[in-house]
Coordinates of N, CA and C in Angstrom, one line a residue:
Q9 N -1.2 -28.3 -43.5 CA -1.1 -26.8 -43.6 C 0.1 -26.5 -44.5
N10 N 0.0 -25.4 -45.2 CA 1.0 -25.0 -46.1 C 2.1 -24.2 -45.4
A11 N 3.4 -24.4 -45.9 CA 4.5 -23.6 -45.3 C 4.2 -22.1 -45.4
G12 N 4.6 -21.4 -44.4 CA 4.4 -19.9 -44.4 C 3.1 -19.5 -43.9
E13 N 2.2 -20.4 -43.6 CA 0.9 -20.0 -43.1 C 1.0 -19.8 -41.6
A14 N 0.3 -18.7 -41.1 CA 0.3 -18.4 -39.6 C -0.9 -19.2 -39.0
E15 N -0.6 -19.9 -37.9 CA -1.6 -20.7 -37.3 C -1.9 -20.3 -35.9
T16 N -3.1 -20.3 -35.5 CA -3.5 -20.0 -34.1 C -4.4 -21.2 -33.6
I17 N -4.0 -21.7 -32.4 CA -4.7 -22.8 -31.8 C -5.1 -22.4 -30.4
T18 N -6.3 -22.7 -30.0 CA -6.8 -22.4 -28.6 C -6.9 -23.7 -27.8
L19 N -6.1 -23.7 -26.7 CA -6.2 -24.9 -25.8 C -7.0 -24.5 -24.6
T20 N -7.9 -25.4 -24.2 CA -8.8 -25.1 -23.1 C -8.4 -25.9 -21.8
N21 N -8.9 -25.4 -20.7 CA -8.8 -26.1 -19.4 C -7.4 -26.3 -18.9
I22 N -6.5 -25.3 -19.1 CA -5.2 -25.3 -18.7 C -5.1 -24.4 -17.4
K23 N -4.6 -24.9 -16.3 CA -4.5 -24.1 -15.1 C -3.1 -23.5 -15.0
N24 N -3.1 -22.2 -14.6 CA -1.9 -21.5 -14.4 C -1.1 -22.0 -13.2
P25 N 0.2 -21.7 -13.1 CA 0.9 -22.0 -11.8 C 0.2 -21.2 -10.7
V26 N 0.4 -21.7 -9.5 CA -0.3 -21.1 -8.3 C 0.6 -20.1 -7.6
I27 N 1.8 -19.8 -8.2 CA 2.6 -18.8 -7.6 C 2.9 -17.7 -8.7
S28 N 3.3 -16.5 -8.3 CA 3.6 -15.5 -9.2 C 5.0 -15.6 -9.7
G29 N 5.3 -14.9 -10.8 CA 6.7 -14.9 -11.4 C 6.7 -15.4 -12.8
T30 N 7.9 -15.5 -13.4 CA 8.0 -15.9 -14.7 C 7.6 -17.4 -14.9
T31 N 7.0 -17.7 -16.0 CA 6.6 -19.1 -16.3 C 7.8 -19.9 -16.8
G32 N 8.8 -19.2 -17.3 CA 9.9 -19.9 -18.1 C 9.4 -20.0 -19.5
T33 N 10.4 -20.3 -20.4 CA 10.0 -20.4 -21.8 C 9.2 -21.6 -22.2
Y34 N 8.4 -21.5 -23.2 CA 7.7 -22.6 -23.8 C 8.4 -23.2 -24.9
T35 N 7.9 -24.4 -25.4 CA 8.4 -25.0 -26.6 C 7.2 -25.4 -27.5
I36 N 7.3 -25.0 -28.8 CA 6.3 -25.5 -29.8 C 7.1 -26.3 -30.9
K37 N 6.5 -27.4 -31.2 CA 7.1 -28.3 -32.3 C 5.9 -28.7 -33.2
T38 N 6.3 -28.9 -34.4 CA 5.4 -29.7 -35.3 C 6.2 -31.0 -35.7
T39 N 5.4 -32.1 -35.8 CA 6.0 -33.4 -36.0 C 5.2 -34.1 -37.1
T40 N 5.8 -35.2 -37.5 CA 5.1 -36.1 -38.4 C 4.2 -37.0 -37.5
N41 N 3.3 -37.8 -38.1 CA 2.5 -38.7 -37.3 C 3.3 -39.6 -36.4
G42 N 4.5 -39.9 -36.8 CA 5.4 -40.7 -36.1 C 6.3 -40.0 -35.1
N43 N 6.0 -38.7 -34.8 CA 6.7 -37.9 -33.8 C 8.1 -37.5 -34.3
V44 N 8.3 -37.5 -35.6 CA 9.6 -37.0 -36.1 C 9.5 -35.4 -36.2
D45 N 10.4 -34.7 -35.6 CA 10.4 -33.2 -35.6 C 10.4 -32.7 -37.1
I46 N 9.6 -31.7 -37.3 CA 9.6 -30.9 -38.6 C 10.1 -29.5 -38.3
D47 N 9.3 -28.7 -37.6 CA 9.7 -27.3 -37.2 C 9.6 -27.3 -35.7
Q48 N 10.4 -26.3 -35.1 CA 10.3 -26.1 -33.6 C 10.8 -24.8 -33.2
D49 N 10.4 -24.3 -32.1 CA 11.0 -23.2 -31.3 C 11.0 -23.6 -29.9
T50 N 12.2 -23.8 -29.3 CA 12.4 -24.2 -28.0 C 12.6 -23.1 -27.0
A51 N 12.4 -21.9 -27.4 CA 12.6 -20.7 -26.5 C 11.5 -19.7 -26.8
V52 N 10.2 -20.1 -26.8 CA 9.1 -19.2 -26.9 C 9.0 -18.3 -25.7
A53 N 8.8 -17.0 -25.9 CA 8.9 -16.0 -24.8 C 8.0 -16.4 -23.6
A54 N 8.6 -16.2 -22.4 CA 7.9 -16.5 -21.2 C 6.9 -15.5 -20.9
D55 N 5.9 -15.9 -20.0 CA 4.9 -15.0 -19.5 C 5.2 -14.7 -18.0
T56 N 4.6 -13.7 -17.4 CA 4.8 -13.5 -16.0 C 3.4 -13.6 -15.3
I57 N 3.3 -14.5 -14.4 CA 2.1 -14.8 -13.6 C 2.0 -13.7 -12.5
T58 N 0.9 -13.1 -12.3 CA 0.6 -12.2 -11.2 C 0.0 -12.8 -10.0
A59 N 0.2 -12.3 -8.9 CA -0.4 -12.8 -7.6 C -1.9 -12.8 -7.7
A60 N -2.6 -13.8 -7.1 CA -4.0 -13.8 -7.0 C -4.4 -12.9 -5.8
S61 N -5.7 -12.6 -5.7 CA -6.2 -11.7 -4.6 C -6.6 -12.5 -3.4
L62 N -6.2 -12.0 -2.2 CA -6.8 -12.5 -1.0 C -8.1 -11.8 -0.8
A63 N -9.1 -12.5 -0.2 CA -10.4 -12.0 0.1 C -10.6 -11.9 1.6
S64 N -11.7 -11.1 2.0 CA -12.1 -11.0 3.4 C -10.9 -10.6 4.3
T65 N -10.1 -9.6 3.8 CA -8.9 -9.2 4.5 C -9.2 -8.2 5.6
N66 N -8.5 -8.3 6.7 CA -8.5 -7.2 7.7 C -7.3 -7.4 8.6
V67 N -6.8 -6.3 9.1 CA -5.8 -6.3 10.2 C -6.4 -5.5 11.3
Q68 N -6.7 -6.1 12.4 CA -7.4 -5.4 13.5 C -6.7 -5.4 14.8
P69 N -6.2 -4.2 15.2 CA -5.6 -4.2 16.6 C -6.7 -4.3 17.6
A70 N -6.4 -5.0 18.7 CA -7.4 -5.2 19.8 C -7.8 -3.8 20.4
S71 N -6.9 -2.9 20.4 CA -7.2 -1.5 20.9 C -6.6 -0.6 19.8
L72 N -7.3 0.5 19.6 CA -6.8 1.5 18.6 C -6.3 2.8 19.4
K73 N -6.2 2.7 20.7 CA -5.7 3.8 21.5 C -4.2 4.0 21.2
V74 N -3.8 5.2 21.0 CA -2.4 5.5 20.7 C -1.4 4.9 21.7
S75 N -0.3 4.5 21.2 CA 0.8 4.0 22.1 C 0.5 2.7 22.9
T76 N -0.6 2.1 22.6 CA -1.0 0.9 23.4 C -0.4 -0.3 22.7
T77 N 0.2 -1.2 23.6 CA 0.8 -2.4 23.1 C -0.2 -3.6 23.4
G78 N -0.4 -4.4 22.3 CA -1.4 -5.5 22.5 C -1.4 -6.4 21.3
N79 N -2.5 -7.2 21.2 CA -2.7 -8.1 20.1 C -3.3 -7.5 18.9
V80 N -2.9 -8.1 17.7 CA -3.5 -7.7 16.4 C -3.9 -9.0 15.8
T81 N -5.2 -9.0 15.3 CA -5.7 -10.2 14.6 C -5.8 -9.9 13.1
V82 N -5.3 -10.9 12.4 CA -5.2 -10.9 10.9 C -6.3 -11.8 10.3
F83 N -7.0 -11.3 9.3 CA -8.1 -12.1 8.6 C -7.8 -12.2 7.1
F84 N -8.0 -13.3 6.5 CA -8.0 -13.4 5.0 C -8.6 -14.7 4.6
T85 N -8.9 -14.8 3.3 CA -9.4 -16.0 2.7 C -8.5 -16.2 1.5
T86 N -7.9 -17.4 1.4 CA -6.9 -17.7 0.3 C -7.6 -18.0 -1.0
S87 N -7.0 -17.6 -2.1 CA -7.4 -17.9 -3.5 C -6.7 -19.2 -3.9
N88 N -5.5 -19.4 -3.5 CA -4.7 -20.6 -3.9 C -4.2 -21.2 -2.6
P89 N -3.7 -22.5 -2.7 CA -3.3 -23.2 -1.5 C -2.0 -22.5 -0.9
L90 N -1.9 -22.5 0.4 CA -0.7 -22.0 1.1 C 0.1 -23.3 1.5
P91 N 1.3 -23.4 1.0 CA 2.1 -24.6 1.3 C 2.3 -24.8 2.8
A92 N 2.6 -26.0 3.2 CA 2.9 -26.4 4.5 C 4.1 -25.6 5.1
D93 N 5.1 -25.3 4.2 CA 6.2 -24.5 4.6 C 6.2 -23.1 4.1
G94 N 4.9 -22.6 3.8 CA 4.7 -21.3 3.2 C 4.8 -20.2 4.3
K95 N 4.6 -19.0 3.9 CA 4.7 -17.8 4.8 C 3.5 -16.9 4.6
I96 N 3.3 -16.1 5.6 CA 2.3 -15.0 5.6 C 3.0 -13.8 6.0
K97 N 2.9 -12.7 5.1 CA 3.6 -11.5 5.4 C 2.6 -10.4 5.5
I98 N 2.8 -9.6 6.6 CA 1.9 -8.5 6.9 C 2.8 -7.3 7.0
T99 N 2.5 -6.3 6.1 CA 3.3 -5.0 6.2 C 2.4 -4.0 6.9
F100 N 3.0 -3.5 8.0 CA 2.3 -2.5 8.8 C 2.6 -1.1 8.3
P101 N 1.7 -0.2 8.2 CA 1.9 1.1 7.6 C 2.7 2.0 8.5
N102 N 3.2 3.1 7.9 CA 4.0 4.1 8.7 C 3.6 5.5 8.2
S103 N 2.3 5.6 7.8 CA 1.9 6.9 7.2 C 1.8 8.1 8.1
L104 N 1.8 7.8 9.5 CA 1.7 8.9 10.4 C 3.1 9.4 10.8
G105 N 4.2 8.8 10.2 CA 5.5 9.2 10.6 C 5.9 8.6 11.9
A106 N 5.0 8.0 12.6 CA 5.3 7.3 13.8 C 4.4 6.0 13.8
G107 N 4.9 5.0 13.0 CA 4.0 3.9 12.7 C 4.0 2.9 13.8
F108 N 3.4 1.7 13.5 CA 3.4 0.6 14.4 C 4.8 0.2 14.8
I109 N 5.0 -0.2 16.0 CA 6.3 -0.6 16.5 C 6.3 -2.2 16.6
L110 N 7.1 -2.9 15.9 CA 7.0 -4.3 15.8 C 8.2 -5.0 16.6
S111 N 9.1 -4.2 17.1 CA 10.3 -4.7 17.7 C 10.1 -5.6 18.9
G112 N 8.9 -5.5 19.5 CA 8.6 -6.3 20.7 C 8.0 -7.6 20.4
I113 N 7.8 -8.0 19.1 CA 7.3 -9.3 18.7 C 8.4 -10.4 18.9
G114 N 8.0 -11.4 19.6 CA 8.9 -12.6 19.7 C 8.6 -13.6 18.7
N115 N 9.5 -14.6 18.6 CA 9.3 -15.7 17.6 C 8.0 -16.5 17.8
S116 N 7.6 -16.6 19.0 CA 6.4 -17.4 19.3 C 5.1 -16.6 19.5
D117 N 5.1 -15.3 19.1 CA 4.0 -14.4 19.4 C 2.9 -14.5 18.3
A118 N 3.0 -15.4 17.4 CA 1.9 -15.6 16.4 C 1.3 -17.0 16.5
S119 N -0.1 -17.0 16.5 CA -0.7 -18.3 16.6 C -2.1 -18.2 15.9
S120 N -2.5 -19.4 15.5 CA -3.8 -19.5 14.8 C -4.3 -21.0 14.8
T121 N -5.5 -21.2 15.2 CA -6.1 -22.6 15.1 C -6.5 -22.9 13.7
D122 N -6.7 -21.9 12.9 CA -7.1 -22.2 11.5 C -5.9 -22.7 10.6
I123 N -4.7 -22.5 11.1 CA -3.5 -22.9 10.4 C -2.8 -23.9 11.2
S124 N -2.7 -25.1 10.6 CA -2.1 -26.2 11.4 C -0.6 -26.1 11.5
G125 N 0.0 -26.8 12.5 CA 1.4 -26.7 12.7 C 1.8 -25.6 13.6
T126 N 3.1 -25.1 13.4 CA 3.6 -24.0 14.2 C 3.8 -22.8 13.4
E127 N 3.6 -21.6 13.9 CA 3.8 -20.3 13.3 C 5.0 -19.7 13.9
W128 N 6.0 -19.2 13.1 CA 7.2 -18.6 13.6 C 7.3 -17.2 13.1
A129 N 7.3 -16.2 14.0 CA 7.3 -14.8 13.7 C 8.7 -14.2 13.6
T130 N 8.9 -13.4 12.6 CA 10.2 -12.6 12.5 C 9.8 -11.2 11.9
V131 N 10.6 -10.2 12.2 CA 10.3 -8.9 11.9 C 11.5 -8.3 11.1
S132 N 11.2 -7.5 10.0 CA 12.2 -6.7 9.3 C 11.6 -5.4 9.0
G133 N 12.0 -4.4 9.7 CA 11.3 -3.1 9.5 C 9.9 -3.1 9.8
Q134 N 9.0 -2.8 8.9 CA 7.6 -2.8 9.1 C 6.9 -4.1 8.6
V135 N 7.7 -5.0 8.2 CA 7.2 -6.3 7.7 C 7.3 -7.4 8.7
L136 N 6.2 -8.0 9.0 CA 6.1 -9.2 9.9 C 5.9 -10.4 9.0
T137 N 6.8 -11.3 9.2 CA 6.8 -12.6 8.4 C 6.5 -13.7 9.4
I138 N 5.4 -14.5 9.0 CA 5.1 -15.7 9.8 C 5.3 -16.9 8.9
T139 N 6.3 -17.7 9.4 CA 6.7 -18.9 8.7 C 6.1 -20.2 9.3
R140 N 5.5 -21.0 8.4 CA 4.8 -22.2 8.8 C 5.8 -23.4 8.9
S141 N 5.6 -24.3 9.8 CA 6.3 -25.6 9.9 C 5.5 -26.6 10.6
G142 N 5.6 -27.9 10.1 CA 5.0 -29.0 10.8 C 3.5 -29.1 10.6
G143 N 2.9 -28.4 9.6 CA 1.5 -28.4 9.4 C 1.1 -29.0 8.1
L144 N -0.1 -28.8 7.6 CA -0.6 -29.3 6.4 C -0.8 -28.2 5.4
I145 N -0.9 -28.5 4.1 CA -1.3 -27.4 3.1 C -2.6 -26.8 3.5
L146 N -2.7 -25.5 3.5 CA -3.9 -24.8 3.7 C -4.6 -24.6 2.3
A147 N -5.8 -25.2 2.2 CA -6.4 -25.3 0.9 C -6.9 -24.0 0.3
A148 N -7.0 -23.9 -1.0 CA -7.6 -22.7 -1.6 C -9.0 -22.5 -1.1
G149 N -9.4 -21.2 -0.9 CA -10.7 -20.9 -0.3 C -10.8 -21.0 1.2
S150 N -9.6 -21.2 1.9 CA -9.7 -21.3 3.3 C -9.8 -19.9 4.0
L151 N -10.7 -19.8 5.0 CA -10.8 -18.6 5.8 C -9.9 -18.7 7.0
V152 N -9.1 -17.7 7.2 CA -8.3 -17.6 8.4 C -8.8 -16.3 9.1
D153 N -9.4 -16.5 10.3 CA -9.9 -15.3 11.0 C -9.5 -15.3 12.5
D154 N -8.4 -16.0 12.8 CA -7.9 -16.0 14.2 C -6.4 -16.0 14.2
L155 N -5.7 -15.4 13.2 CA -4.3 -15.3 13.3 C -3.9 -14.1 14.2
V156 N -3.5 -14.4 15.4 CA -3.2 -13.4 16.4 C -1.7 -13.2 16.6
I157 N -1.3 -11.9 16.6 CA 0.1 -11.6 16.8 C 0.1 -10.7 18.1
A158 N 1.0 -11.0 19.0 CA 1.1 -10.3 20.3 C 2.2 -9.2 20.2
N159 N 2.1 -8.3 21.2 CA 3.2 -7.3 21.4 C 3.5 -6.4 20.3
I160 N 2.4 -5.9 19.7 CA 2.5 -4.9 18.6 C 2.1 -3.5 19.2
K161 N 2.9 -2.5 19.1 CA 2.6 -1.2 19.7 C 2.0 -0.3 18.6
N162 N 0.9 0.3 19.0 CA 0.2 1.3 18.1 C 1.0 2.5 17.9
P163 N 0.8 3.3 16.8 CA 1.4 4.6 16.6 C 1.2 5.5 17.8
D164 N 2.1 6.5 18.0 CA 2.0 7.4 19.1 C 1.1 8.6 18.8
V165 N 0.6 8.7 17.7 CA -0.3 9.9 17.3 C -1.6 9.4 16.8
V166 N -2.6 10.3 16.9 CA -3.9 10.1 16.4 C -4.1 10.3 14.9
G167 N -4.8 9.4 14.2 CA -5.0 9.6 12.8 C -5.2 8.3 12.1
S168 N -5.3 8.3 10.8 CA -5.4 7.1 9.9 C -4.0 6.4 9.9
T169 N -4.1 5.1 10.1 CA -2.8 4.3 10.1 C -2.3 4.2 8.7
G170 N -3.1 4.4 7.7 CA -2.7 4.0 6.3 C -3.1 2.5 6.1
T171 N -3.1 2.1 4.8 CA -3.5 0.7 4.5 C -2.3 -0.3 4.9
Y172 N -2.8 -1.5 5.2 CA -1.9 -2.6 5.4 C -1.7 -3.5 4.1
T173 N -0.7 -4.4 4.1 CA -0.6 -5.4 3.1 C -0.5 -6.7 3.7
I174 N -1.2 -7.7 3.1 CA -1.1 -9.1 3.5 C -0.8 -9.9 2.3
Q175 N 0.2 -10.8 2.4 CA 0.7 -11.6 1.3 C 0.9 -13.1 1.8
T176 N 0.5 -14.1 1.0 CA 1.0 -15.4 1.2 C 2.1 -15.7 0.2
T177 N 3.1 -16.5 0.6 CA 4.2 -16.8 -0.3 C 4.6 -18.3 -0.1
D178 N 5.4 -18.8 -1.0 CA 6.0 -20.1 -0.8 C 7.2 -19.9 0.1
A179 N 8.0 -21.0 0.3 CA 9.1 -21.0 1.2 C 10.2 -20.0 0.7
T180 N 10.3 -19.7 -0.6 CA 11.3 -18.9 -1.1 C 10.8 -17.4 -1.3
D181 N 9.7 -17.1 -0.7 CA 9.2 -15.7 -0.7 C 8.5 -15.3 -2.0
V182 N 8.2 -16.3 -2.9 CA 7.5 -16.0 -4.1 C 6.0 -15.8 -3.7
V183 N 5.4 -14.7 -4.1 CA 4.1 -14.3 -3.7 C 3.0 -15.2 -4.4
I184 N 2.1 -15.7 -3.6 CA 1.0 -16.5 -4.1 C -0.3 -15.7 -4.2
D185 N -0.8 -15.2 -3.1 CA -2.0 -14.4 -3.0 C -1.6 -13.1 -2.3
E186 N -2.3 -12.0 -2.5 CA -2.0 -10.8 -1.8 C -3.2 -9.8 -1.8
D187 N -3.2 -8.9 -0.9 CA -4.0 -7.7 -0.9 C -3.1 -6.6 -0.4
T188 N -2.8 -5.6 -1.3 CA -1.9 -4.5 -0.9 C -2.6 -3.3 -0.4
A189 N -3.9 -3.4 -0.2 CA -4.7 -2.2 0.2 C -5.7 -2.7 1.3
V190 N -5.3 -3.3 2.3 CA -6.1 -3.7 3.4 C -6.6 -2.5 4.2
L191 N -7.9 -2.4 4.5 CA -8.5 -1.2 5.1 C -7.7 -0.6 6.2
A192 N -7.5 0.7 6.2 CA -6.8 1.4 7.3 C -7.6 1.4 8.6
D193 N -7.0 1.6 9.7 CA -7.6 1.9 11.0 C -7.4 3.4 11.4
T194 N -8.1 3.9 12.4 CA -7.9 5.2 12.9 C -7.6 5.1 14.4
T195 N -6.4 5.6 14.7 CA -6.1 5.5 16.2 C -6.8 6.6 16.9
T196 N -7.0 6.4 18.2 CA -7.8 7.3 19.0 C -6.9 7.8 20.2
A197 N -7.2 9.0 20.7 CA -6.4 9.6 21.8 C -6.6 8.8 23.1
G198 N -5.5 8.8 23.9 CA -5.6 8.3 25.3 C -6.5 9.2 26.1
A199 N -6.6 8.9 27.4 CA -7.5 9.7 28.3 C -6.7 10.4 29.3
L200 N -6.9 11.7 29.5 CA -6.4 12.4 30.6 C -7.3 12.1 31.8
T201 N -6.7 12.0 33.0 CA -7.5 11.8 34.2 C -7.2 12.8 35.2
A202 N -8.0 12.9 36.3 CA -7.7 13.8 37.4 C -7.6 15.2 36.9
T203 N -8.5 15.6 35.9 CA -8.4 16.9 35.2 C -9.2 18.0 36.0
N204 N -8.6 19.2 35.9 CA -9.3 20.3 36.5 C -8.7 21.6 35.9
V205 N -9.6 22.6 35.7 CA -9.1 24.0 35.3 C -9.7 24.9 36.4
Q206 N -8.9 25.5 37.2 CA -9.3 26.2 38.4 C -8.8 27.6 38.4
P207 N -9.7 28.6 38.2 CA -9.3 30.0 38.4 C -9.1 30.3 39.8
A208 N -8.0 31.1 40.1 CA -7.7 31.5 41.5 C -8.9 32.3 42.1
S209 N -9.6 33.1 41.3 CA -10.7 33.8 41.8 C -11.9 33.5 40.9
L210 N -13.1 33.3 41.5 CA -14.3 33.1 40.7 C -15.2 34.3 40.7
T211 N -14.7 35.5 41.0 CA -15.4 36.7 41.0 C -15.5 37.3 39.6
A212 N -16.7 37.7 39.1 CA -16.9 38.2 37.8 C -16.0 39.3 37.5
G213 N -15.4 39.3 36.3 CA -14.5 40.4 35.8 C -13.1 40.4 36.4
V214 N -12.8 39.5 37.3 CA -11.4 39.5 37.9 C -10.4 38.9 37.0
T215 N -9.2 39.5 36.8 CA -8.1 38.9 36.1 C -7.1 38.3 37.0
G216 N -6.8 37.0 36.8 CA -5.8 36.4 37.6 C -5.3 35.1 37.1
N217 N -4.7 34.3 37.9 CA -4.2 33.0 37.5 C -5.2 31.9 37.4
V218 N -5.0 30.9 36.5 CA -5.8 29.7 36.4 C -4.8 28.5 36.5
T219 N -5.1 27.6 37.3 CA -4.3 26.4 37.5 C -4.9 25.2 36.7
V220 N -4.1 24.6 35.9 CA -4.6 23.4 35.1 C -3.9 22.2 35.7
T221 N -4.7 21.1 36.0 CA -4.1 19.9 36.5 C -4.6 18.7 35.7
F222 N -3.8 17.7 35.5 CA -4.2 16.5 34.8 C -3.1 15.4 35.0
T223 N -3.5 14.2 34.7 CA -2.6 13.0 34.8 C -2.6 12.4 33.4
L224 N -1.3 12.2 32.9 CA -1.1 11.7 31.6 C -1.4 10.2 31.5
E225 N -2.0 9.7 30.5 CA -2.0 8.2 30.2 C -0.7 7.8 29.4
H226 N -0.3 8.7 28.5 CA 0.9 8.4 27.7 C 1.9 9.6 27.9
A227 N 3.2 9.3 27.6 CA 4.2 10.3 27.7 C 4.0 11.5 26.8
L228 N 4.3 12.7 27.3 CA 4.2 13.9 26.5 C 5.6 14.2 26.0
P229 N 5.8 14.3 24.7 CA 7.2 14.6 24.2 C 7.8 15.9 24.7
A230 N 9.1 16.0 24.7 CA 9.7 17.2 25.2 C 9.4 18.4 24.3
T231 N 9.0 18.2 23.0 CA 8.6 19.3 22.1 C 7.1 19.3 22.0
G232 N 6.3 18.6 22.8 CA 4.9 18.5 22.7 C 4.2 19.8 23.2
K233 N 2.9 19.8 23.2 CA 2.1 21.0 23.6 C 1.0 20.5 24.5
I234 N 0.5 21.5 25.3 CA -0.7 21.3 26.1 C -1.7 22.4 25.6
L235 N -2.9 21.9 25.2 CA -3.9 22.8 24.7 C -5.1 22.9 25.7
V236 N -5.4 24.0 26.1 CA -6.5 24.2 27.0 C -7.6 25.1 26.3
T237 N -8.8 24.6 26.1 CA -9.8 25.3 25.5 C -10.8 25.9 26.5
F238 N -10.9 27.2 26.6 CA -11.7 27.9 27.6 C -13.1 28.1 27.0
P239 N -14.1 27.9 27.7 CA -15.5 28.2 27.2 C -15.7 29.6 26.9
A240 N -16.7 29.9 26.1 CA -17.0 31.3 25.7 C -17.2 32.2 26.8
G241 N -16.5 33.4 26.8 CA -16.7 34.4 27.8 C -15.5 34.4 28.8

């Protein structure tokens, strides 16, 4: 080729790194047939690898009743291998202003038969990190459908939880696979029991007192309300 000519070469069957982040700089050289350097650039601009997608994702509380503490099961299928010392991070939403409470989670409250070794749970804010140890690499395309975390408290109010995030990372927290929009859940109201609405008089047209009785399943805030809907008439 002549000096000054622009050249483009396509290389096939090259696999990207399996973690996200900068590739680092490349080097391009031209040489003689005897590998003597002619031209070179040893600092060709780096690229940035993006995280691959997790498939079949779900974060499912065993109960969706407000203020209930219980198990949550996490589901996902890997696109890339999860290292033996890798991590799984689940971000619980706080869209209701009174989000999931993770402070009750203990270090040994995460377990899965789909993931070999031991799972160690830690919490920072709304992020639950599960760190692996003593197991084998989890291969690309592996389905995890029994990762159970105990002692997670549901939001205290009814409504959409907002979306969750699930990420797999290496030991240094570099993201491998992720889904940042895992389907939201909708919390449901608790049940009042021993309920009654009793007028003091049941004579037509009489004005008087009505006594309302009920037993709470969950605490009523000091600034909360009690709503009683009377039937027509």
